[in-house]
mmCIF file with all atom_site columns, C-alpha atoms in Angstrom:
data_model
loop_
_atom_site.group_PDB
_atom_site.id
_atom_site.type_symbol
_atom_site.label_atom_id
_atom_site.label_alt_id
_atom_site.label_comp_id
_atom_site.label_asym_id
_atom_site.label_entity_id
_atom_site.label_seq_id
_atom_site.pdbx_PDB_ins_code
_atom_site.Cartn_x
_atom_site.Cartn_y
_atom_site.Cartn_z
_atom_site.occupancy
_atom_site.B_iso_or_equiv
_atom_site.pdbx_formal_charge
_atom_site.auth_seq_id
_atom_site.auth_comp_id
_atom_site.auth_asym_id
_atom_site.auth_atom_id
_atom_site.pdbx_PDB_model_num
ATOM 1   C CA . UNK A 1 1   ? 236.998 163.494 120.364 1.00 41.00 ? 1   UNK A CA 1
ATOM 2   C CA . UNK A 1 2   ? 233.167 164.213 119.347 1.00 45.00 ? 2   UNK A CA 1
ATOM 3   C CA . UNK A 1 3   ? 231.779 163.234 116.559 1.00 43.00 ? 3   UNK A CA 1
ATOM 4   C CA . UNK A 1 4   ? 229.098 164.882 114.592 1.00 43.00 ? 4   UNK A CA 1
ATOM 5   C CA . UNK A 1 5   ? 225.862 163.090 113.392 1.00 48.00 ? 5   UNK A CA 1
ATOM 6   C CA . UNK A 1 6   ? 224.027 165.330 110.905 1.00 50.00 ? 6   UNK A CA 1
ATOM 7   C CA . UNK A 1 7   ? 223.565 168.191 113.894 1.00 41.00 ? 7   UNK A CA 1
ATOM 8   C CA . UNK A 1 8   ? 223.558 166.441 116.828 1.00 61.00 ? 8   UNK A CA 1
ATOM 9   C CA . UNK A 1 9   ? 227.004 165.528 118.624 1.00 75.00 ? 9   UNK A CA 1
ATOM 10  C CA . UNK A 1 10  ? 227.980 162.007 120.023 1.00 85.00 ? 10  UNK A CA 1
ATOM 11  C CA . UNK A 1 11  ? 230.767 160.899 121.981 1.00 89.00 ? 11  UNK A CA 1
ATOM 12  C CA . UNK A 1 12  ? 232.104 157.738 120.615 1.00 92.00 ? 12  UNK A CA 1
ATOM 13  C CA . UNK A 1 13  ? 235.763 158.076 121.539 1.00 90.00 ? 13  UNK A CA 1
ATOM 14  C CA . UNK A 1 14  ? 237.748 154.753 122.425 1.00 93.00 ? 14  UNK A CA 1
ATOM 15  C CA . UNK A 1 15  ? 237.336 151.711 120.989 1.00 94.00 ? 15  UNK A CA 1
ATOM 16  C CA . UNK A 1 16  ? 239.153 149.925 118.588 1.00 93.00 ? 16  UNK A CA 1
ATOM 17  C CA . UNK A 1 17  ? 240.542 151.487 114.962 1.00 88.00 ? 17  UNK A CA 1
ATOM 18  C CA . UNK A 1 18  ? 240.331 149.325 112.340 1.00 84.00 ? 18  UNK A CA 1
ATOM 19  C CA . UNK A 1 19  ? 243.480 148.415 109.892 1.00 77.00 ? 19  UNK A CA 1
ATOM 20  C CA . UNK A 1 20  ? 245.795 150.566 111.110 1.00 74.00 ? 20  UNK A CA 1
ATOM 21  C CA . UNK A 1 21  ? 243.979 153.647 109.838 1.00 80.00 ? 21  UNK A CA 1
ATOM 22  C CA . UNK A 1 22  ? 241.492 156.104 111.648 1.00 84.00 ? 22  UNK A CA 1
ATOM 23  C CA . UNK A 1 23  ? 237.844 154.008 111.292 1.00 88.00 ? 23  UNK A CA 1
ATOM 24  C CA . UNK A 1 24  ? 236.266 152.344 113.539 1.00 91.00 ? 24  UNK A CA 1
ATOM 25  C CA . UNK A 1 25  ? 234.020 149.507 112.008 1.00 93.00 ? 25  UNK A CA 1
ATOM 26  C CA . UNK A 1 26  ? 231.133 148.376 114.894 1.00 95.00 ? 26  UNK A CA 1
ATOM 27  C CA . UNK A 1 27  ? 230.884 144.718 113.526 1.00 94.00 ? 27  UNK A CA 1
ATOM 28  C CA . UNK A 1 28  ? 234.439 143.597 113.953 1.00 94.00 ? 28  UNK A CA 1
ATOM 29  C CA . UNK A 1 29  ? 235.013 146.049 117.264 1.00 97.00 ? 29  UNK A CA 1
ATOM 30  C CA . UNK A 1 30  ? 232.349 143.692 118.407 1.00 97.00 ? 30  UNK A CA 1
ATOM 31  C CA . UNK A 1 31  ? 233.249 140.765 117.380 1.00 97.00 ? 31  UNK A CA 1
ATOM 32  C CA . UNK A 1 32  ? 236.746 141.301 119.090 1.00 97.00 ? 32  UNK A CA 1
ATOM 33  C CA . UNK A 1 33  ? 235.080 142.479 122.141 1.00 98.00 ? 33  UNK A CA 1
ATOM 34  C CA . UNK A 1 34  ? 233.351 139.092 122.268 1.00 98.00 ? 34  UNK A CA 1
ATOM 35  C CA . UNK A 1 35  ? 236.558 136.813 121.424 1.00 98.00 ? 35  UNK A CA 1
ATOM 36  C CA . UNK A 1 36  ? 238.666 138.926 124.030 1.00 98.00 ? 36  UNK A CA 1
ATOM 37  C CA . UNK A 1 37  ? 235.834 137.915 126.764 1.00 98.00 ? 37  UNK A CA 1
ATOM 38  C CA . UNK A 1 38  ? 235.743 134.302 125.439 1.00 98.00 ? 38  UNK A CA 1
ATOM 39  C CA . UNK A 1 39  ? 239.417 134.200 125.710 1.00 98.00 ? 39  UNK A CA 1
ATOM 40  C CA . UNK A 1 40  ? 239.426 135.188 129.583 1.00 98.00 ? 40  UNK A CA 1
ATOM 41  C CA . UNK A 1 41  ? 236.312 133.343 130.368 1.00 98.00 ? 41  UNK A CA 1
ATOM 42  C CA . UNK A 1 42  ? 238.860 130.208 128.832 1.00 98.00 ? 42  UNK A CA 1
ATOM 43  C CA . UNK A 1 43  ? 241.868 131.135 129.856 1.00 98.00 ? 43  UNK A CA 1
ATOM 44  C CA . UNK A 1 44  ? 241.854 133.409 132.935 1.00 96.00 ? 44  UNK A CA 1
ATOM 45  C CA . UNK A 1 45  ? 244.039 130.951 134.521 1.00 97.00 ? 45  UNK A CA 1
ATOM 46  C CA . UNK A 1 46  ? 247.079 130.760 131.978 1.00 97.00 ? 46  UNK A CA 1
ATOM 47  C CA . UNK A 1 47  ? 247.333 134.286 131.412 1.00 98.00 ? 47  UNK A CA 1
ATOM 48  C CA . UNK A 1 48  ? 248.968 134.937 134.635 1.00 97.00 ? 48  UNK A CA 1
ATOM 49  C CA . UNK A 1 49  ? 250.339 138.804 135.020 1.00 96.00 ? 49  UNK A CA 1
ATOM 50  C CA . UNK A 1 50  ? 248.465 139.381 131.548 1.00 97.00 ? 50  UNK A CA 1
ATOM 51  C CA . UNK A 1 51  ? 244.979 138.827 132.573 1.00 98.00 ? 51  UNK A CA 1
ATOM 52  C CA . UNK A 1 52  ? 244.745 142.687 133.882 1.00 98.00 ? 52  UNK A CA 1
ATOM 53  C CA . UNK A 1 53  ? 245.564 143.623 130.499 1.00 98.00 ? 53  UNK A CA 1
ATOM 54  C CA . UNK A 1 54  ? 243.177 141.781 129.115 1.00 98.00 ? 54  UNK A CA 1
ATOM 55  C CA . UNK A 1 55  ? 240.259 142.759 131.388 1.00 98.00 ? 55  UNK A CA 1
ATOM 56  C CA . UNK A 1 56  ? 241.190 146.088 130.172 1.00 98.00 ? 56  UNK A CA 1
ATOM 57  C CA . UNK A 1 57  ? 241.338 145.502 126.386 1.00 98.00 ? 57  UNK A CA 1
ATOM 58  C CA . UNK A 1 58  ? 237.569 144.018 127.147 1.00 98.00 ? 58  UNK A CA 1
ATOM 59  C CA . UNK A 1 59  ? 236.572 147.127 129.065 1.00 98.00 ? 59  UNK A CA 1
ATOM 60  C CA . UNK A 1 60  ? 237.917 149.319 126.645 1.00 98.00 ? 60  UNK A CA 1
ATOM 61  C CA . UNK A 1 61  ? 236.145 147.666 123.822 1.00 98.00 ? 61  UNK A CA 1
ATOM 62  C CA . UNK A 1 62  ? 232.728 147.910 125.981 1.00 98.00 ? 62  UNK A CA 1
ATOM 63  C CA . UNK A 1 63  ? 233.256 151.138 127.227 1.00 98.00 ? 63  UNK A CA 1
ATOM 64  C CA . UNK A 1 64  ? 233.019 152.339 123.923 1.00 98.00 ? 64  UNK A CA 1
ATOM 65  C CA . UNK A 1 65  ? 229.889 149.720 122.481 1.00 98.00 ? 65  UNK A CA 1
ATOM 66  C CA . UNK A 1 66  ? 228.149 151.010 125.916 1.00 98.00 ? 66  UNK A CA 1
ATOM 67  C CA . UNK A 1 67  ? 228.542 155.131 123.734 1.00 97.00 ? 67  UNK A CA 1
ATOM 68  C CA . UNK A 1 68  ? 227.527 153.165 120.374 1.00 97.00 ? 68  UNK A CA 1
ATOM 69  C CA . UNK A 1 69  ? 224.230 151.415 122.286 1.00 96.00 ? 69  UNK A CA 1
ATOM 70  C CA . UNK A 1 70  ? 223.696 154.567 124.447 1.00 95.00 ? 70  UNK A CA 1
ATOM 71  C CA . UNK A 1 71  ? 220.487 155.611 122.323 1.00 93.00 ? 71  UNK A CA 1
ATOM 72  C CA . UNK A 1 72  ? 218.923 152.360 122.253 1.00 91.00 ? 72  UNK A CA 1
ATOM 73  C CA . UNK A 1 73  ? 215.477 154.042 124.151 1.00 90.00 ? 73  UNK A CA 1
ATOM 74  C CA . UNK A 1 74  ? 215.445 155.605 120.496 1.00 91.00 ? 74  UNK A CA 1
ATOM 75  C CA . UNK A 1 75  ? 215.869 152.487 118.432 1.00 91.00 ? 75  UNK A CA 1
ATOM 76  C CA . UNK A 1 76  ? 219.605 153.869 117.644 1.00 93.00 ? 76  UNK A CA 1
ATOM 77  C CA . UNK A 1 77  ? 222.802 152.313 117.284 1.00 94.00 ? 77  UNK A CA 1
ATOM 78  C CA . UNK A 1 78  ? 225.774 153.544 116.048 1.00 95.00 ? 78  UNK A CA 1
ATOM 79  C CA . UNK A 1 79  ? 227.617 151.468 114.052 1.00 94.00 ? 79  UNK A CA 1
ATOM 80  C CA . UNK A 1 80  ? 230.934 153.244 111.806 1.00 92.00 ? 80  UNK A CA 1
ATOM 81  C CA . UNK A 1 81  ? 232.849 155.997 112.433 1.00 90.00 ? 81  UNK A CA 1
ATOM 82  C CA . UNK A 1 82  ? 234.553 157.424 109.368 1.00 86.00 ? 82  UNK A CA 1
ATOM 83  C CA . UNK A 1 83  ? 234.487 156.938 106.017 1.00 81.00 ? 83  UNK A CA 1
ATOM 84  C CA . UNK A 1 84  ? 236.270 153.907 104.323 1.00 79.00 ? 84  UNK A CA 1
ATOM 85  C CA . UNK A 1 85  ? 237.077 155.798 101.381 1.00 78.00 ? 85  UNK A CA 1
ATOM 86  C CA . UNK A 1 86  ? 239.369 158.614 102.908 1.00 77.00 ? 86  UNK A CA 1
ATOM 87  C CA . UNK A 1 87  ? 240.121 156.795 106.264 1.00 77.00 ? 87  UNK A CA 1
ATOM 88  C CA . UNK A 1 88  ? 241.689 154.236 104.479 1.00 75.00 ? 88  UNK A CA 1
ATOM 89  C CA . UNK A 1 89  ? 243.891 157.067 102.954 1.00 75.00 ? 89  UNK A CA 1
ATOM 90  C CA . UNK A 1 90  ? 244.682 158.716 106.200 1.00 75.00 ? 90  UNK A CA 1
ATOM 91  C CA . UNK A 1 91  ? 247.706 157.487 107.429 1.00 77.00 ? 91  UNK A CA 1
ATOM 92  C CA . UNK A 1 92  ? 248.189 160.122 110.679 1.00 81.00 ? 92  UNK A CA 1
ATOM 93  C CA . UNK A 1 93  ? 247.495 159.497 114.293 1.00 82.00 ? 93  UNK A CA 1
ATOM 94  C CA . UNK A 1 94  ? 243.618 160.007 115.170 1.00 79.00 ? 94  UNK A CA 1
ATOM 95  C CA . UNK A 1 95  ? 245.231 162.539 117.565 1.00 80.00 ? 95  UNK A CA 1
ATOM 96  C CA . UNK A 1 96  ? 246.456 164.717 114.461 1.00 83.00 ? 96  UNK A CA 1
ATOM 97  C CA . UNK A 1 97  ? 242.988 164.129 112.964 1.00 78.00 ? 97  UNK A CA 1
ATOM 98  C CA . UNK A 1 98  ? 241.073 167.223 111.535 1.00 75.00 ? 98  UNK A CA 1
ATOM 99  C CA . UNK A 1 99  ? 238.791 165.524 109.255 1.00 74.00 ? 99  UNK A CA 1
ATOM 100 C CA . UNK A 1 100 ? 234.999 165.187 109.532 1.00 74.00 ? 100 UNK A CA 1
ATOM 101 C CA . UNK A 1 101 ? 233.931 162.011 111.041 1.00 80.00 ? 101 UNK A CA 1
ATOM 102 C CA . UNK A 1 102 ? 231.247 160.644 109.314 1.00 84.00 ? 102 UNK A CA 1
ATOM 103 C CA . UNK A 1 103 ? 229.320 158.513 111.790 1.00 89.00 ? 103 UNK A CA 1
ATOM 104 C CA . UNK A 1 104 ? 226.503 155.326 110.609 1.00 90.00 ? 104 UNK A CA 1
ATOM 105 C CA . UNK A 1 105 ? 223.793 154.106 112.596 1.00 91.00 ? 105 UNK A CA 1
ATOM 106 C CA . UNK A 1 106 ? 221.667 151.299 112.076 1.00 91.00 ? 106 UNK A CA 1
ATOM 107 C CA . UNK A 1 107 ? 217.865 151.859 113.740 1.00 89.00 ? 107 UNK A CA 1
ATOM 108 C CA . UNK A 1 108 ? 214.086 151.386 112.448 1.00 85.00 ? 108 UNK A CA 1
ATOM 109 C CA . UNK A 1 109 ? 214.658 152.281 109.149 1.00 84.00 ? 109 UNK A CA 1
ATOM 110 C CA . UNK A 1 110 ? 218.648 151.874 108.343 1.00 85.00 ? 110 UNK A CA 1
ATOM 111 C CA . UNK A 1 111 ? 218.457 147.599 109.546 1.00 85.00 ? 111 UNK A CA 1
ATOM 112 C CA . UNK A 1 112 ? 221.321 145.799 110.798 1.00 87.00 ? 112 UNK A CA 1
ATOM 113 C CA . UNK A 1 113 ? 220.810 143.014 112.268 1.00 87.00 ? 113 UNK A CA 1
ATOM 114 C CA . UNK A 1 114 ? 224.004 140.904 111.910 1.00 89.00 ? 114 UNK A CA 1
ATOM 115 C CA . UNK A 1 115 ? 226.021 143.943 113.418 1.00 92.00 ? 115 UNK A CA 1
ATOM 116 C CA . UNK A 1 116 ? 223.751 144.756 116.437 1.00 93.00 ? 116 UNK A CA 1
ATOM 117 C CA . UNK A 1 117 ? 223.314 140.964 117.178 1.00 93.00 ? 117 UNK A CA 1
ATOM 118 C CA . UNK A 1 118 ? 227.118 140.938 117.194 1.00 96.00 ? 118 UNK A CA 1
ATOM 119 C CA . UNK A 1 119 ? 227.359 143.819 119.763 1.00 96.00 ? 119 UNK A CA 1
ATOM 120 C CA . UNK A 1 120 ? 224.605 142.513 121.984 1.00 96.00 ? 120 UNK A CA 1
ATOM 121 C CA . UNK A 1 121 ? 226.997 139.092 121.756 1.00 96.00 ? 121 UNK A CA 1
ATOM 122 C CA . UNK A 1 122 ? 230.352 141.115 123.027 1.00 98.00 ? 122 UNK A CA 1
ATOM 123 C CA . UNK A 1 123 ? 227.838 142.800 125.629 1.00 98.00 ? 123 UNK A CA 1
ATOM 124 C CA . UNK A 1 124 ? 226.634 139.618 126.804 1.00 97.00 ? 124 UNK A CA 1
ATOM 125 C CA . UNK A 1 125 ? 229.759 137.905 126.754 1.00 98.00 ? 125 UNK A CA 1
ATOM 126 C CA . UNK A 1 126 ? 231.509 140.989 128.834 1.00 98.00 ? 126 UNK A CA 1
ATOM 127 C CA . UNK A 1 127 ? 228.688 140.521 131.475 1.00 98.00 ? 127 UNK A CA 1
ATOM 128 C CA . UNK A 1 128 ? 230.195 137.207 132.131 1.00 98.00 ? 128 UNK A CA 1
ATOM 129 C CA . UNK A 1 129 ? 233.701 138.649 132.428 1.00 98.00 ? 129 UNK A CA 1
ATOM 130 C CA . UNK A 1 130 ? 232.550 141.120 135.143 1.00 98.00 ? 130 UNK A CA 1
ATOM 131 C CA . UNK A 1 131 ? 230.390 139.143 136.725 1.00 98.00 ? 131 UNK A CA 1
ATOM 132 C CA . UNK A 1 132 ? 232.593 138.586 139.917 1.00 97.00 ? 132 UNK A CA 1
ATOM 133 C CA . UNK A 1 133 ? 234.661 141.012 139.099 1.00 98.00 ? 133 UNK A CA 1
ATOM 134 C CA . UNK A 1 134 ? 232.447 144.327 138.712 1.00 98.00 ? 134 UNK A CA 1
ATOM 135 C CA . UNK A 1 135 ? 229.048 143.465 139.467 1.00 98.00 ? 135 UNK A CA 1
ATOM 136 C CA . UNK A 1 136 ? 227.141 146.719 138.671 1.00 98.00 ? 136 UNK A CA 1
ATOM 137 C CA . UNK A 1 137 ? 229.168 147.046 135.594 1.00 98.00 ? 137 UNK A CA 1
ATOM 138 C CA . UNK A 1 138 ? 228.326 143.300 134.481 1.00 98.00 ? 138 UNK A CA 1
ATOM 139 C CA . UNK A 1 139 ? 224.579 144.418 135.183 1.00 98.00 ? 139 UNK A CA 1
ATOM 140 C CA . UNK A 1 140 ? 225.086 147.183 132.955 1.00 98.00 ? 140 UNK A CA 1
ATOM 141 C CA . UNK A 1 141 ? 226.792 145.548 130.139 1.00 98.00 ? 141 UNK A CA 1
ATOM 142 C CA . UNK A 1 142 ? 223.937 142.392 130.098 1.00 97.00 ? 142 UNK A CA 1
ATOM 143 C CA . UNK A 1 143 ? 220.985 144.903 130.777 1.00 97.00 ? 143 UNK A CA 1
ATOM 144 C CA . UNK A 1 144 ? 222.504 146.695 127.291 1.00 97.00 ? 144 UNK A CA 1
ATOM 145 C CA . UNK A 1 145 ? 223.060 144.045 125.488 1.00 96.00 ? 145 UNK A CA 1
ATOM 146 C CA . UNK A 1 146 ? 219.591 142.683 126.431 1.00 94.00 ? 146 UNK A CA 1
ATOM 147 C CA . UNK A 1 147 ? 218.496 145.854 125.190 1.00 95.00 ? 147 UNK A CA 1
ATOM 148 C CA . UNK A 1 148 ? 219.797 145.981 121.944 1.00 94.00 ? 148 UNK A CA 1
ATOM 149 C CA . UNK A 1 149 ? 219.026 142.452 121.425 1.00 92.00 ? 149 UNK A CA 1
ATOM 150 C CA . UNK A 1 150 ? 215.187 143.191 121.636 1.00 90.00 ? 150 UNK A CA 1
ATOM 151 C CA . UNK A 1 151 ? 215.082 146.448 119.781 1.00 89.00 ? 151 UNK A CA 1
ATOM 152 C CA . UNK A 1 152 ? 216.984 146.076 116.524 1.00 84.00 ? 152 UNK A CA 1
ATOM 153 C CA . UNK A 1 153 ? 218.543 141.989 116.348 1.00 68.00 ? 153 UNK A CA 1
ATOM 154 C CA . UNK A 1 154 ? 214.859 140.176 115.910 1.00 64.00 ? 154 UNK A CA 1
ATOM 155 C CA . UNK A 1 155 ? 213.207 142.691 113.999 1.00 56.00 ? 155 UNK A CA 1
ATOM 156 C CA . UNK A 1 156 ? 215.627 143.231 110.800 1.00 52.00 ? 156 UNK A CA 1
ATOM 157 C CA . UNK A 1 157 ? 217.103 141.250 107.981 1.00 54.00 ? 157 UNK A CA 1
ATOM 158 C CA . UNK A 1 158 ? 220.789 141.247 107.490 1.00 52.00 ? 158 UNK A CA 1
ATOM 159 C CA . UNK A 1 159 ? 221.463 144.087 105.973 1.00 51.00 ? 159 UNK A CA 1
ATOM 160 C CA . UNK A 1 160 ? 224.736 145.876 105.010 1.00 50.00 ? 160 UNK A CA 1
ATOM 161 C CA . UNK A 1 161 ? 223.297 150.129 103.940 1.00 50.00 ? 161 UNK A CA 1
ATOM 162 C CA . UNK A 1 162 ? 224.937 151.387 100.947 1.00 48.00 ? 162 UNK A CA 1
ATOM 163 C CA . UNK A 1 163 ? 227.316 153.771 102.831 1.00 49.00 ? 163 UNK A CA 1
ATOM 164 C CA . UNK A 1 164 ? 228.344 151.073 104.899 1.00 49.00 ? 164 UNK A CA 1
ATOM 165 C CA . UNK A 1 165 ? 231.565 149.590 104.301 1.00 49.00 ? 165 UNK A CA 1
ATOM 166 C CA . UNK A 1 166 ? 232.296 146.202 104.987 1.00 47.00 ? 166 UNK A CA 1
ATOM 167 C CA . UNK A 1 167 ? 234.728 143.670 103.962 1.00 42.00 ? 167 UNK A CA 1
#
């Protein structure tokens, strides 16, 4: 599925939908994303048969941040997809979906620094994750979150922009 920012088309398909409906909210896919790689950083060893799945819940949730951060050379991350207002009174599968898909970004002059410090956290904490595991792809995932760390965390306020729904 592609996504349309003002003219310009993005893929940020995967990741995480939030509440059982068809948005997908950057700060707590994030968050997540960094708890699931905490959890198998902790407790690789008690998860037994289960620890596969869990290396791919992480990946999944990366996969996608790694779309979200893709622009970072531009100062650009995206950080929603979807409206609250109407997502939250979809009820279909995102397969069935036919509705616009509104997409927010945080950059220079839309500040966000509490949600792209939280995705360089899930980044960094990923890179740990894959560090044995998938070396190029740990690279990857630190160089990122190193990345988006330096362009948009140190240099903005917390900041939630008016369109931007949080909890």
């Amino acid at each position: 599925m592609r996504y349309i920012v003002l003219f310009t088309q993005v893929d940020l398909s995967g990741g995480y939908y939030d509440a059982g409906d068809n948005i997908k909210f950057g700060f707590p896919m994030a968050f997540t994303t960094t708890m699931l790689s905490w959890s198998v950083l902790d407790f690789e060893k008690s998860m037994g048969a289960e620890l596969g799945n869990a290396l791919k819940a992480v990946r999944w949730g990366t996969d996608y941040l790694l779309k979200a951060t893709a622009k970072i050379g531009s100062g650009v991350v995206f950080v929603q997809v979807g409206d609250p207002y109407s997502d939250h009174n979809c009820w279909e599968r995102p397969e069935d979906m036919d509705t616009l898909r509104t997409v927010f970004k945080i950059d220079g002059s839309h500040p966000g620094s509490d949600v792209a410090g939280e995705t360089a956290a899930a980044l960094a904490a990923a890179s740990i994750v894959f560090r044995s595991r998938d070396p190029s792809y740990s690279t990857k995932l630190l160089n990122r979150a190193v990345a988006v760390r330096d362009t948009l965390a140190p240099s903005h306020t917390r900041h939630t922009p008016p369109n931007f729904f949080i909890y």
